[in-house]
XYZ file of C-alpha atoms in Angstrom:
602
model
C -7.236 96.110 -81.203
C -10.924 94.865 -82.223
C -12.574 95.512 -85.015
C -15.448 97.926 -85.226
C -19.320 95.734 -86.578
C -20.088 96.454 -89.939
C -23.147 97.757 -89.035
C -23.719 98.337 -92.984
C -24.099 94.963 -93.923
C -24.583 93.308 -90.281
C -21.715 90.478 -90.831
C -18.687 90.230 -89.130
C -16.638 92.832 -89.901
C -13.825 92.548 -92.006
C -10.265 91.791 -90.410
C -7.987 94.563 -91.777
C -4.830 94.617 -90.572
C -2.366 98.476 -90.966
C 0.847 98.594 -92.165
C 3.211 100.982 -91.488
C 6.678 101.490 -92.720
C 8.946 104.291 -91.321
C 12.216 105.602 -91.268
C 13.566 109.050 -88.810
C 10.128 110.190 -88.516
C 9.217 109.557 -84.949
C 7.187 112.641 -84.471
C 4.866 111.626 -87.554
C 4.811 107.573 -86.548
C 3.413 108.550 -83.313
C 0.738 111.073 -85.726
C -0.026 108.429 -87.571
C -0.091 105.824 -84.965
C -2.652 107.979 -83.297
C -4.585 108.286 -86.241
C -5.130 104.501 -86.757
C -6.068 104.029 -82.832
C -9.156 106.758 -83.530
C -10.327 104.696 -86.396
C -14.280 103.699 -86.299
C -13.232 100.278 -88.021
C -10.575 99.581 -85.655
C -7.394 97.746 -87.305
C -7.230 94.237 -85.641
C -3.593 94.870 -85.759
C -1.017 97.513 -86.736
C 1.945 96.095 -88.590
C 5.022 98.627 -87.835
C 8.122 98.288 -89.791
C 11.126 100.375 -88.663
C 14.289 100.472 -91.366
C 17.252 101.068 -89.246
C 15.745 104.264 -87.704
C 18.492 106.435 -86.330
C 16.183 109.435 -84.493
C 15.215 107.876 -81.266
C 12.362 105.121 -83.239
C 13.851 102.377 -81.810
C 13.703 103.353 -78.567
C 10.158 104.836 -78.979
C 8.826 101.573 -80.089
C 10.514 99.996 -76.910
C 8.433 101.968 -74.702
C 4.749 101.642 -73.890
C 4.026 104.124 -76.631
C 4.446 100.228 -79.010
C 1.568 98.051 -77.175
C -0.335 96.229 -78.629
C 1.744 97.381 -81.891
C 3.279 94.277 -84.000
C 7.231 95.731 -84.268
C 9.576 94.666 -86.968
C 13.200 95.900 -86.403
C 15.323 95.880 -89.488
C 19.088 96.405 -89.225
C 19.398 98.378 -92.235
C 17.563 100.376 -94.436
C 15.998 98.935 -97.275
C 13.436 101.310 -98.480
C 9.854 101.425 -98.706
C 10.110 98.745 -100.913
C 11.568 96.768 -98.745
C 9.922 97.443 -95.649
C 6.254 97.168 -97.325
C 7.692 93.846 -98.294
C 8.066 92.784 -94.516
C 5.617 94.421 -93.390
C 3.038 92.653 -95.643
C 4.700 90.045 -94.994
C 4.201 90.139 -91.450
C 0.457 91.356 -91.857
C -0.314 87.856 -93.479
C 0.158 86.108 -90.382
C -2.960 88.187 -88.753
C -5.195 86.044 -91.173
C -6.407 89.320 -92.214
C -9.023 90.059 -95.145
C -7.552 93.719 -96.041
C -3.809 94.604 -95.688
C -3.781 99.116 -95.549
C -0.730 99.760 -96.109
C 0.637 103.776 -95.159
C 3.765 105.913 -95.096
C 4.709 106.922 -91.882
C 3.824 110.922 -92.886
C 0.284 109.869 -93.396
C -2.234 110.647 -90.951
C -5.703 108.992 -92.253
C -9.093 110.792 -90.659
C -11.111 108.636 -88.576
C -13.823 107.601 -91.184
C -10.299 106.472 -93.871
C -10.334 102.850 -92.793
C -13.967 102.102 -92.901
C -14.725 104.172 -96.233
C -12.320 101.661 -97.629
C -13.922 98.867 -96.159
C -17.383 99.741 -97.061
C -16.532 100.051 -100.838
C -14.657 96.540 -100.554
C -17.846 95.150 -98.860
C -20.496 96.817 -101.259
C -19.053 96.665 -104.751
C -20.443 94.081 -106.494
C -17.366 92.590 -107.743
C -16.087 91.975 -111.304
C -17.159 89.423 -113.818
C -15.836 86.378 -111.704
C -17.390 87.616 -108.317
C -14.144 89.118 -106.760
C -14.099 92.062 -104.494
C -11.603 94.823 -105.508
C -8.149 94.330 -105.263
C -6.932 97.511 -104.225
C -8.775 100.585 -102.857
C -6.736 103.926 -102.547
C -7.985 106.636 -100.995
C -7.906 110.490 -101.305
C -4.867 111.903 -100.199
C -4.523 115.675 -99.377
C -1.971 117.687 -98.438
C -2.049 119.425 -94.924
C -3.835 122.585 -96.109
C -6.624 120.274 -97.407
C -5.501 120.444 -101.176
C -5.266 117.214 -103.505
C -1.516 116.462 -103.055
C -0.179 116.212 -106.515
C 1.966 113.226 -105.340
C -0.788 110.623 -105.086
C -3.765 111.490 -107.256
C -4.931 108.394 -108.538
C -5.777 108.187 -112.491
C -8.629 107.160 -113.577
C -8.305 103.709 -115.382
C -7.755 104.030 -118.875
C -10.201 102.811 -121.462
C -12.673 101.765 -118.248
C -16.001 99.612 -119.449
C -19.313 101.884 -118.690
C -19.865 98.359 -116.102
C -16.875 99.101 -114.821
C -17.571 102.647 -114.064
C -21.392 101.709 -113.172
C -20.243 99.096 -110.383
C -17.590 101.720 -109.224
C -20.270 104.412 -108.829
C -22.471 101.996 -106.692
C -19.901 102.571 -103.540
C -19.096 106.213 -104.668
C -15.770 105.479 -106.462
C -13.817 105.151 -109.940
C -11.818 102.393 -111.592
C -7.867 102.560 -110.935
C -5.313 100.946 -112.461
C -2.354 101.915 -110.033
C -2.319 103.516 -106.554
C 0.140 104.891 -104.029
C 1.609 103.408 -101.082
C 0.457 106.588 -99.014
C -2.904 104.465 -98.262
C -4.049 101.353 -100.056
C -6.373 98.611 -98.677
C -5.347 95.410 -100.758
C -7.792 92.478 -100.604
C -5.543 89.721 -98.458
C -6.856 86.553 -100.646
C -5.234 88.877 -103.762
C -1.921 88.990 -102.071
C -2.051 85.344 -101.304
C -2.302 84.649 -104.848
C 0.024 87.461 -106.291
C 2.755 87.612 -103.877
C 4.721 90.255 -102.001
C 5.742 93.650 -103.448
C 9.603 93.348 -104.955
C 12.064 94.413 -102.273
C 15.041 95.111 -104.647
C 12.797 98.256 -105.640
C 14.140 99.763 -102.585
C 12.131 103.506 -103.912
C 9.852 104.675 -106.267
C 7.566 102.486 -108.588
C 7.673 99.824 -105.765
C 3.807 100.948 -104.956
C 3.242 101.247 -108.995
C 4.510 97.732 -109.921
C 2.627 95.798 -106.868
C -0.536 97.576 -107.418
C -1.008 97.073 -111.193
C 0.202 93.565 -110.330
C -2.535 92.787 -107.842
C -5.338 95.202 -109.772
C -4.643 93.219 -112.663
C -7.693 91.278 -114.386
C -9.402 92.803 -111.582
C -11.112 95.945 -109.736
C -9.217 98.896 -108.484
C -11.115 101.400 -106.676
C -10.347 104.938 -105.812
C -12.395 106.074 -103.118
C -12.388 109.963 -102.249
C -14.646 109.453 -99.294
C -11.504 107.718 -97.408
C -9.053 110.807 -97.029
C -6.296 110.863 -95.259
C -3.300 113.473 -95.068
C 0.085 113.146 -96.363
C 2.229 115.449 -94.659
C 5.505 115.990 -97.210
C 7.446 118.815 -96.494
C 6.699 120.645 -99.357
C 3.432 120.032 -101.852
C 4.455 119.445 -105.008
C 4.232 116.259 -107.298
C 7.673 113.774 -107.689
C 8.239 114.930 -110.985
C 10.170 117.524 -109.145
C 14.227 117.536 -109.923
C 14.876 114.423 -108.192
C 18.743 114.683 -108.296
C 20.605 111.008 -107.778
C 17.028 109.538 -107.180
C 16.280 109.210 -110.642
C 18.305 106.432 -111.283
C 15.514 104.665 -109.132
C 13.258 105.767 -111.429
C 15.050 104.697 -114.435
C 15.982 101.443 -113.144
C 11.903 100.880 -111.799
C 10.386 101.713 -114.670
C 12.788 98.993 -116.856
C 11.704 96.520 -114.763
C 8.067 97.545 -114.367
C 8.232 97.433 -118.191
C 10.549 94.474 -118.944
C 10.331 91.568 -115.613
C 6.699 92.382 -113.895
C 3.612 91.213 -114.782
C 1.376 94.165 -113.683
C 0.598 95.632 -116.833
C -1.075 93.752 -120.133
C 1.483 94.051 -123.349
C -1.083 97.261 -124.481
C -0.844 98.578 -121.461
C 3.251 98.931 -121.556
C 3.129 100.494 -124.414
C 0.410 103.222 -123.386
C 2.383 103.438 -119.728
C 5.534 103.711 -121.158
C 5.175 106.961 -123.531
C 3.821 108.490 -120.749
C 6.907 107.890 -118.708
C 8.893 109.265 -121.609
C 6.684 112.309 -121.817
C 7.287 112.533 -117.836
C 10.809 112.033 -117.844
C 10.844 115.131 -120.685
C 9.010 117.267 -118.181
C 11.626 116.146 -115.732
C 14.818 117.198 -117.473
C 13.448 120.090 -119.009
C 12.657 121.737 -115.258
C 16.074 120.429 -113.687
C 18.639 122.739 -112.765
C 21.656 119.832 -112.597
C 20.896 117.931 -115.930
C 23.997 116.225 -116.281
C 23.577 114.476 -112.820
C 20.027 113.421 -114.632
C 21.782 112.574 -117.483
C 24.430 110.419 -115.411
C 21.369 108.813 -113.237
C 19.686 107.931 -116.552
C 22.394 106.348 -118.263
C 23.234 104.047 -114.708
C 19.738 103.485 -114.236
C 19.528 102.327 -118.025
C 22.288 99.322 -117.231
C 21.258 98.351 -114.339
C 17.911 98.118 -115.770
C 18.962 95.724 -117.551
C 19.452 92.894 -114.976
C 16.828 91.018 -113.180
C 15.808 91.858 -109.923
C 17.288 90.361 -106.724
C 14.869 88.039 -105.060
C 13.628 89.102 -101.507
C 15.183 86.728 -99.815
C 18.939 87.767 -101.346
C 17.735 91.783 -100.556
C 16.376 91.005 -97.145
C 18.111 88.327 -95.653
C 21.325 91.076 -94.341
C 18.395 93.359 -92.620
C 16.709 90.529 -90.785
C 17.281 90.461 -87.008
C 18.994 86.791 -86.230
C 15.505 84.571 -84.559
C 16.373 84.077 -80.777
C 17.731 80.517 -80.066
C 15.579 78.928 -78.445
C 15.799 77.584 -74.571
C 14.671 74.111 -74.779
C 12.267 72.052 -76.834
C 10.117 73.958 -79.490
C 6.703 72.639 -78.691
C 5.101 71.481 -82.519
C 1.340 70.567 -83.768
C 0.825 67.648 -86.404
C -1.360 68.294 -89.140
C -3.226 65.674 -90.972
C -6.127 66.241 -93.167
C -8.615 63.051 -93.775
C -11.627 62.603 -95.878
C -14.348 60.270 -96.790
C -12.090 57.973 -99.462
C -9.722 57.547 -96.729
C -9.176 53.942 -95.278
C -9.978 54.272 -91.021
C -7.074 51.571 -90.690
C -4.265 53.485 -92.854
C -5.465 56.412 -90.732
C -5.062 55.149 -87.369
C -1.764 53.544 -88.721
C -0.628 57.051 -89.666
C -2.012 58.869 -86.549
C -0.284 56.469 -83.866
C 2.767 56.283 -86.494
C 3.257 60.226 -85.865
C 2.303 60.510 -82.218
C 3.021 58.028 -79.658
C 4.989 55.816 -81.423
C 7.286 58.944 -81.911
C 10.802 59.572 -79.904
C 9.596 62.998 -79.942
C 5.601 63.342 -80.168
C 4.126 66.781 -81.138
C 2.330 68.670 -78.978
C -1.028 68.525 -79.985
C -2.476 67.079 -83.500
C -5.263 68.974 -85.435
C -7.490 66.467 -87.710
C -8.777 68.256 -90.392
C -12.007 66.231 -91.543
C -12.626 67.231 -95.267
C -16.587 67.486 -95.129
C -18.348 64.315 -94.184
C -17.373 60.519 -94.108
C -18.642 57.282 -94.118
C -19.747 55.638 -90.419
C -16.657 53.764 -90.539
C -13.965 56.502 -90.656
C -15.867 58.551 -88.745
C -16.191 56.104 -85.564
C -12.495 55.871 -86.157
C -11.800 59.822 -86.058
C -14.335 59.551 -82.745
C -12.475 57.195 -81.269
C -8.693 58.680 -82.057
C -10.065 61.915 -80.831
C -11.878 60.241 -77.144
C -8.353 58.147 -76.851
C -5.452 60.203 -77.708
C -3.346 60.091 -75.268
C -1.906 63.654 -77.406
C -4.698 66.520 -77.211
C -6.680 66.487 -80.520
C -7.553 69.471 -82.160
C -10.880 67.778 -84.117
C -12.398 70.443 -87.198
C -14.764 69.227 -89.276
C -15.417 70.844 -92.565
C -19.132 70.883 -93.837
C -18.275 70.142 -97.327
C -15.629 68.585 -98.876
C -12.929 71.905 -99.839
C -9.885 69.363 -100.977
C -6.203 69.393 -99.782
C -5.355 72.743 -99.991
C -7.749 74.997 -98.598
C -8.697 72.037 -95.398
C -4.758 72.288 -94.631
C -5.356 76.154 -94.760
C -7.715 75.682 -91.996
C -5.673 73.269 -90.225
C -3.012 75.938 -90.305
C -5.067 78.562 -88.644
C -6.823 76.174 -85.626
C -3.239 75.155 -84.852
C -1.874 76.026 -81.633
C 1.769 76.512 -82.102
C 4.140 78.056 -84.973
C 6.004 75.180 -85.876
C 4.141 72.804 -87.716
C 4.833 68.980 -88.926
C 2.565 67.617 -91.835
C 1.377 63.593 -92.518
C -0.864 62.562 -94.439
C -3.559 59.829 -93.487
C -2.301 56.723 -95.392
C 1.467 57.177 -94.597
C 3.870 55.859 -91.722
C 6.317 57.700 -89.532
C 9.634 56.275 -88.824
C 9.839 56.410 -84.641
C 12.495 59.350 -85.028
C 11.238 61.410 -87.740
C 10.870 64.308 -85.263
C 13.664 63.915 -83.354
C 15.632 64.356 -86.215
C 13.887 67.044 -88.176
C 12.919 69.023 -85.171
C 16.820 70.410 -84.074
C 16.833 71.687 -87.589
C 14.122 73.564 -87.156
C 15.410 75.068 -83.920
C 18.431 75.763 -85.519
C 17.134 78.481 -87.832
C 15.582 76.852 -91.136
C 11.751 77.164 -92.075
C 11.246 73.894 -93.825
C 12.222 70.778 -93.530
C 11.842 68.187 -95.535
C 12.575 64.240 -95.591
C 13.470 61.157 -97.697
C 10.838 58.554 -97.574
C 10.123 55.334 -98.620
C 7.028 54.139 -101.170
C 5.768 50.971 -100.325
C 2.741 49.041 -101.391
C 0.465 46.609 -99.090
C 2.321 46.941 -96.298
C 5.734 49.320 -95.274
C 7.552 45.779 -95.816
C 6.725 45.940 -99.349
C 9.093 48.655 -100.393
C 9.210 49.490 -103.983
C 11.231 52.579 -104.347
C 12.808 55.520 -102.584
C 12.850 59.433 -103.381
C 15.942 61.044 -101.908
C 15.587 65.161 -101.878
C 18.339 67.392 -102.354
C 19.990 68.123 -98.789
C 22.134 71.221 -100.291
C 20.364 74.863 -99.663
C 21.478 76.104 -102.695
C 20.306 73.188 -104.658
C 16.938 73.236 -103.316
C 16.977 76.477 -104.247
C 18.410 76.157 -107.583
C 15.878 73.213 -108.827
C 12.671 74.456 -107.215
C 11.708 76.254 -110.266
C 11.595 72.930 -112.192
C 10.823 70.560 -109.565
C 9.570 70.341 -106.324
C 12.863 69.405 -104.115
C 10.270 68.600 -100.745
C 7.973 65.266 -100.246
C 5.563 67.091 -98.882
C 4.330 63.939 -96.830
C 7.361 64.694 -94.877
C 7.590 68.626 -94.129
C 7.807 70.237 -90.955
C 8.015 74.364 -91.684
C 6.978 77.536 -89.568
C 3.466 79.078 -89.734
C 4.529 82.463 -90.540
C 6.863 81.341 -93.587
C 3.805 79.252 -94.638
C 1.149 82.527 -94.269
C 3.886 84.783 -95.530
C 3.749 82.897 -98.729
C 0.223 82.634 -98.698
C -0.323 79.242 -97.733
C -2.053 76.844 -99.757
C -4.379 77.102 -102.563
C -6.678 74.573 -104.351
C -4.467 73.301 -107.267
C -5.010 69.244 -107.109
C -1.652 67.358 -106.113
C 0.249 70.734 -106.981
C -0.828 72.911 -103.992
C 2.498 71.651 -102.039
C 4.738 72.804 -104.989
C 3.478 75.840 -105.345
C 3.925 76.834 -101.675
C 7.031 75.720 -101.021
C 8.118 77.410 -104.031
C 6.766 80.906 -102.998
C 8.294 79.596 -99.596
C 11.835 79.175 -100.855
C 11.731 82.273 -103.027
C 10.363 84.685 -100.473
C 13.083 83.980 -98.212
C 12.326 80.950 -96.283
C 15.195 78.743 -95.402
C 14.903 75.333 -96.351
C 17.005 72.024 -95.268
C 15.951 68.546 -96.096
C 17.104 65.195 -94.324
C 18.199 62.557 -97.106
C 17.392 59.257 -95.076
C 13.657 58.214 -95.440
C 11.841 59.282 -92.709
C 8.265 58.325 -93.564
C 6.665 55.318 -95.459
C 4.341 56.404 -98.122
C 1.529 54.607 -99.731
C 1.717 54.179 -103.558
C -1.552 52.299 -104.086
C -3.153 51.348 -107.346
C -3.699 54.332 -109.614
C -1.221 56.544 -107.924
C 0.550 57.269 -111.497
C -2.360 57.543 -113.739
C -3.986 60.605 -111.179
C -0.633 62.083 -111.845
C -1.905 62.517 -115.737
C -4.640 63.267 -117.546
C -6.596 66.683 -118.614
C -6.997 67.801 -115.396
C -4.090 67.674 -113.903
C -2.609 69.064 -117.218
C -5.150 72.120 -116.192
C -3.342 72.669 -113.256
C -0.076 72.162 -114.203
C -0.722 74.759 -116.619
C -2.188 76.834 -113.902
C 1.002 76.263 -111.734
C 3.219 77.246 -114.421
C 1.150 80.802 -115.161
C 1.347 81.622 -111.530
C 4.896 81.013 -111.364
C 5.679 83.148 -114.795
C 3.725 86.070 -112.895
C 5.012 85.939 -109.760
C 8.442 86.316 -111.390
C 9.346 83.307 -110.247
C 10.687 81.539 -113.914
C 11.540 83.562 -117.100
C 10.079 83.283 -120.147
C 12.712 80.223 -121.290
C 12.215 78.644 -117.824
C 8.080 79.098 -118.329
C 8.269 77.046 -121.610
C 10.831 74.334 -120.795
C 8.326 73.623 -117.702
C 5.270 74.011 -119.792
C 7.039 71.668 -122.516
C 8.605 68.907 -119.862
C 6.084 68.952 -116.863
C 2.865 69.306 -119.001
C 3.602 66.968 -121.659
C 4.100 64.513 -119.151
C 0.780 64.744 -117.962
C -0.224 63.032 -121.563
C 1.774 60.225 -121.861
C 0.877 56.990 -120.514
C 0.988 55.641 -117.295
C 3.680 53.449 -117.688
C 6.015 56.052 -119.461
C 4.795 58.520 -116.803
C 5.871 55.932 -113.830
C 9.156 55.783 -115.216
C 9.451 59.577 -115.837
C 8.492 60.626 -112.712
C 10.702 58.876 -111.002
C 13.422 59.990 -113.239
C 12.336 63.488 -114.437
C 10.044 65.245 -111.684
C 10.432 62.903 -107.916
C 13.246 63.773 -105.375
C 14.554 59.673 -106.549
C 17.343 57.594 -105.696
C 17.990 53.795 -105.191
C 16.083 51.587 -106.997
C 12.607 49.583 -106.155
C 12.708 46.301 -105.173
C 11.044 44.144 -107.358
């Protein structure tokens, strides 16, 4: 499903990818579904999420009716929270640049999609350069009123520039928006995460879009409308019965464990939801079921949410086994202070020297290089006897976002990583690889560090090989040599992939990884030599890498990821010792921080 031109701005038109979560409402999916086929910016995919359908969905999205239609079958309900979760999820792995994201009873009019784009695309950004964040459109009911349900607020206390740069593309500043139909900038979900599954209703859609609006630009555009057909037109505010322990229980956490809304901002937001909750039990005709739903919803409050990966891992459909060898790409990312010899060392190291080679290898090359390394990349490339995927970079990007690249010009999902100055052990793959086929999404290695040569061992970092200890230290330290990883594409994209965070980039993801869901597994033998050259401790310290330790720890503390204790002892342990000196930091990182056991050989 190609995108329309954006004949507006005469670039290539932006990649927006539609996400759709339903649940018994077959006759208004197939609306819907309609609806986004007749759009004039055509969605280059349509994400469709069915929760356990019972009406005859299944079988509809079976049938022809689902081509060209990305299907996700859960086995159980688990609310728009947690279907938007998946579904997002799933989205990611389009490499879009907008995510829409719709109820199944909305039915957008043809112009919705690219009124949405065209403010994205023409705004002039905020104060950093970003394009909005979120952009929700107008939602009516069917007899063409303003449904009540989904009327945007202006943002409160809006700058005049705000307002000015909103007027330019015809809308106004938002703080919050509705599920019904949001376009949320992909690059913004990389770097804020998924929506919170355990939400399951109501104040899912609030919490994710103050989270990603944040320090940023939320649009409300009423020349993208689209029609929300609810049974009845009326605003949720409306007795809710049992429901309103969900919106009890939301609104706690919203308050008290998200990071959407500024300390201010709580406080303004939260007598508001007092006021609203008045209104509520003032008009209900069964208060003491409110009552009972408040006082639950109160406790439960209380508690911190489940991560996704505890809420969704019993709705998941079991992967297929697969029917022989999963076919694998190797990614290695080189650049101009890279040796030729240590990379030619590493290449053959990982390919044909390998019980099990990969199927192809893409060579990121990190902007340009010296004649030397780049006769050597020519010459890998010409005499591979392994098909060479070969993508130079103009400019020089760093780690992160050339691995991102690597990641999308890669043929296959599963994907190993080595970096240009390390060894392979011959059966690194054959080893690592059956765990992959056997369900996990990351696996990691042992290796050795070694100095002039792999005979000159001098120590040995031995990860955790327990799930639930990877999973239980990741939030201080990273349990993966990421020299050593082999994961899945989709876990990687679903987490965002990589960012540009020097030497912390790997962390970060696998964290995201591991806490979204993915299942991880490590290997406790060494499976790869790596280099530990002069100066490899002191880049480990110093300002900047205090900077992005920092930065690491801020990210983690609002994606939810640590608590507030958890933020400090990190901030306390891992950035002080970025300041001490080298020796002390050798000897801490080895003891504090590295996946270490053994002891080097002197």
């Amino acid at each position: 499903m190609p995108a329309a031109p954006d004949s507006a701005s005469g670039s290539a038109p932006a990649r927006v990818v539609a996400v759709v979560v339903t649940w018994n409402r077959i006759e208004l999916l197939q609306e819907s579904v309609a609806a986004l086929r007749a759009q004039t910016h055509l969605p280059v995919a349509v994400v469709v999420v069915d929760n356990a359908s019972t009406d005859g969905t299944a079988e509809l999205l079976n049938s022809d009716f689902a081509a060209a239609l990305d299907v996700v079958r859960l086995s159980e309900n688990t609310g728009g929270a947690g279907g938007f979760t998946v579904g997002v999820e799933r989205a990611l792995a389009h490499h879009p640049d907008l995510v829409w994201l719709l109820d199944d009873d909305t039915v957008p009019t043809p112009t919705a999609a690219a009124e949405l784009v065209r403010a994205w695309t023409g705004h002039p950004g905020d104060e950093h350069g970003r394009r909005p964040a979120v952009l929700a459109s107008k939602v009516v009911w069917t007899d063409g009123r303003d449904h009540p349900m989904n009327t945007p607020r202006p943002k409160p206390g809006a700058r005049a520039a705000e307002r000015a740069a909103a007027e330019t593309v015809g809308a106004l500043p938002v703080r919050s928006a509705s599920f019904v139909s949001i376009m949320c900038d992909a690059d913004r979900i990389r770097e804020r995460g998924l929506p919170v599954a355990d939400y399951f209703l109501w104040n899912d859609d609030f919490e994710y879009s103050t989270r990603l609006i944040r320090d940023g630009v939320g649009l409300y555009c009423p020349a993208s409308v689209v029609v929300h057909k609810t049974k009845v037109f009326g605003s949720t505010d409306v007795d809710p019965g049992e429901r309103f322990f969900f919106e009890v229980r939301n609104k706690l956490w919203v308050f008290t464990r998200s990071q959407g809304l500024a300390p201010a901002e709580k406080v303004l937001y939260g007598g508001s939801t007092a006021r609203r909750w008045a209104r509520t039990f003032r008009a209900s005709a069964d208060r003491g079921t409110l009552r009972r739903a408040l006082g639950r919803g109160l406790v439960a409050g209380l508690r911190r949410p489940r991560t996704n990966a505890e809420v969704l891992a019993p709705a998941r459909p079991d992967a297929p086994a697969p029917t022989g060898p999963v076919p694998f790409s190797l990614l290695i990312s080189t650049y101009g202070g890279d040796d030729p010899g240590y990379l030619r060392d590493a290449f053959v190291s990982s390919t044909t020297a390998q019980t099990r080679p990969p199927a192809e290898v893409v060579l990121v090359q990190d902007g340009p290089v010296p004649d030397a390394l780049a006769a050597e990349i020519a010459d890998l490339v010409a005499t591979s006897p392994v098909p060479v995927v070969h993508l130079p970079l103009p400019a020089n990007v760093g780690l992160g976002p050339a691995l991102d690249a690597g990641l999308a010009a890669a043929a296959h999902e599963v994907v190993a990583r080595m970096d240009a100055d390390d060894v392979s052990v011959p059966d690194r793959f054959a080893r690592q690889l059956p765990l992959i086929e056997a369900g996990a999404d990351i696996v990691g290695a042992g290796l050795l560090e070694f100095g002039t040569d792999v005979d000159d061992v001098v120590g040995r970092r031995t990860p955790p090989t327990d799930p639930d200890e990877i999973r239980r230290v990741i939030r201080f330290r990273d349990p993966f040599n990421h020299p050593t990883v082999v994961y899945r594409r989709g876990a990687v994209l679903a987490a965002g992939g990589y960012t540009d965070m020097a030497l912390l980039e790997d962390y970060l993801l696998f964290t995201r990884m591991v806490e979204a869901g993915a299942v991880p597994a490590n290997i406790g033998d060494p499976l790869v030599y790596y280099r530990v050259g002069d100066g490899a401790y002191a880049r480990r310290g110093g300002t900047g890498l205090l900077r992005s330790e920092l930065k690491l720890q801020r990210r983690f503390r609002r994606l939810g990821i640590t608590s507030r204790t958890e933020y400090l002892r990190n901030v306390a342990v891992r950035g002080g010792y970025r300041l001490v000196p080298e020796g002390v930091r050798k000897v801490a990182y080895r003891r504090l921080l590295a996946n270490r056991s053994g002891s080097a050989r002197r």
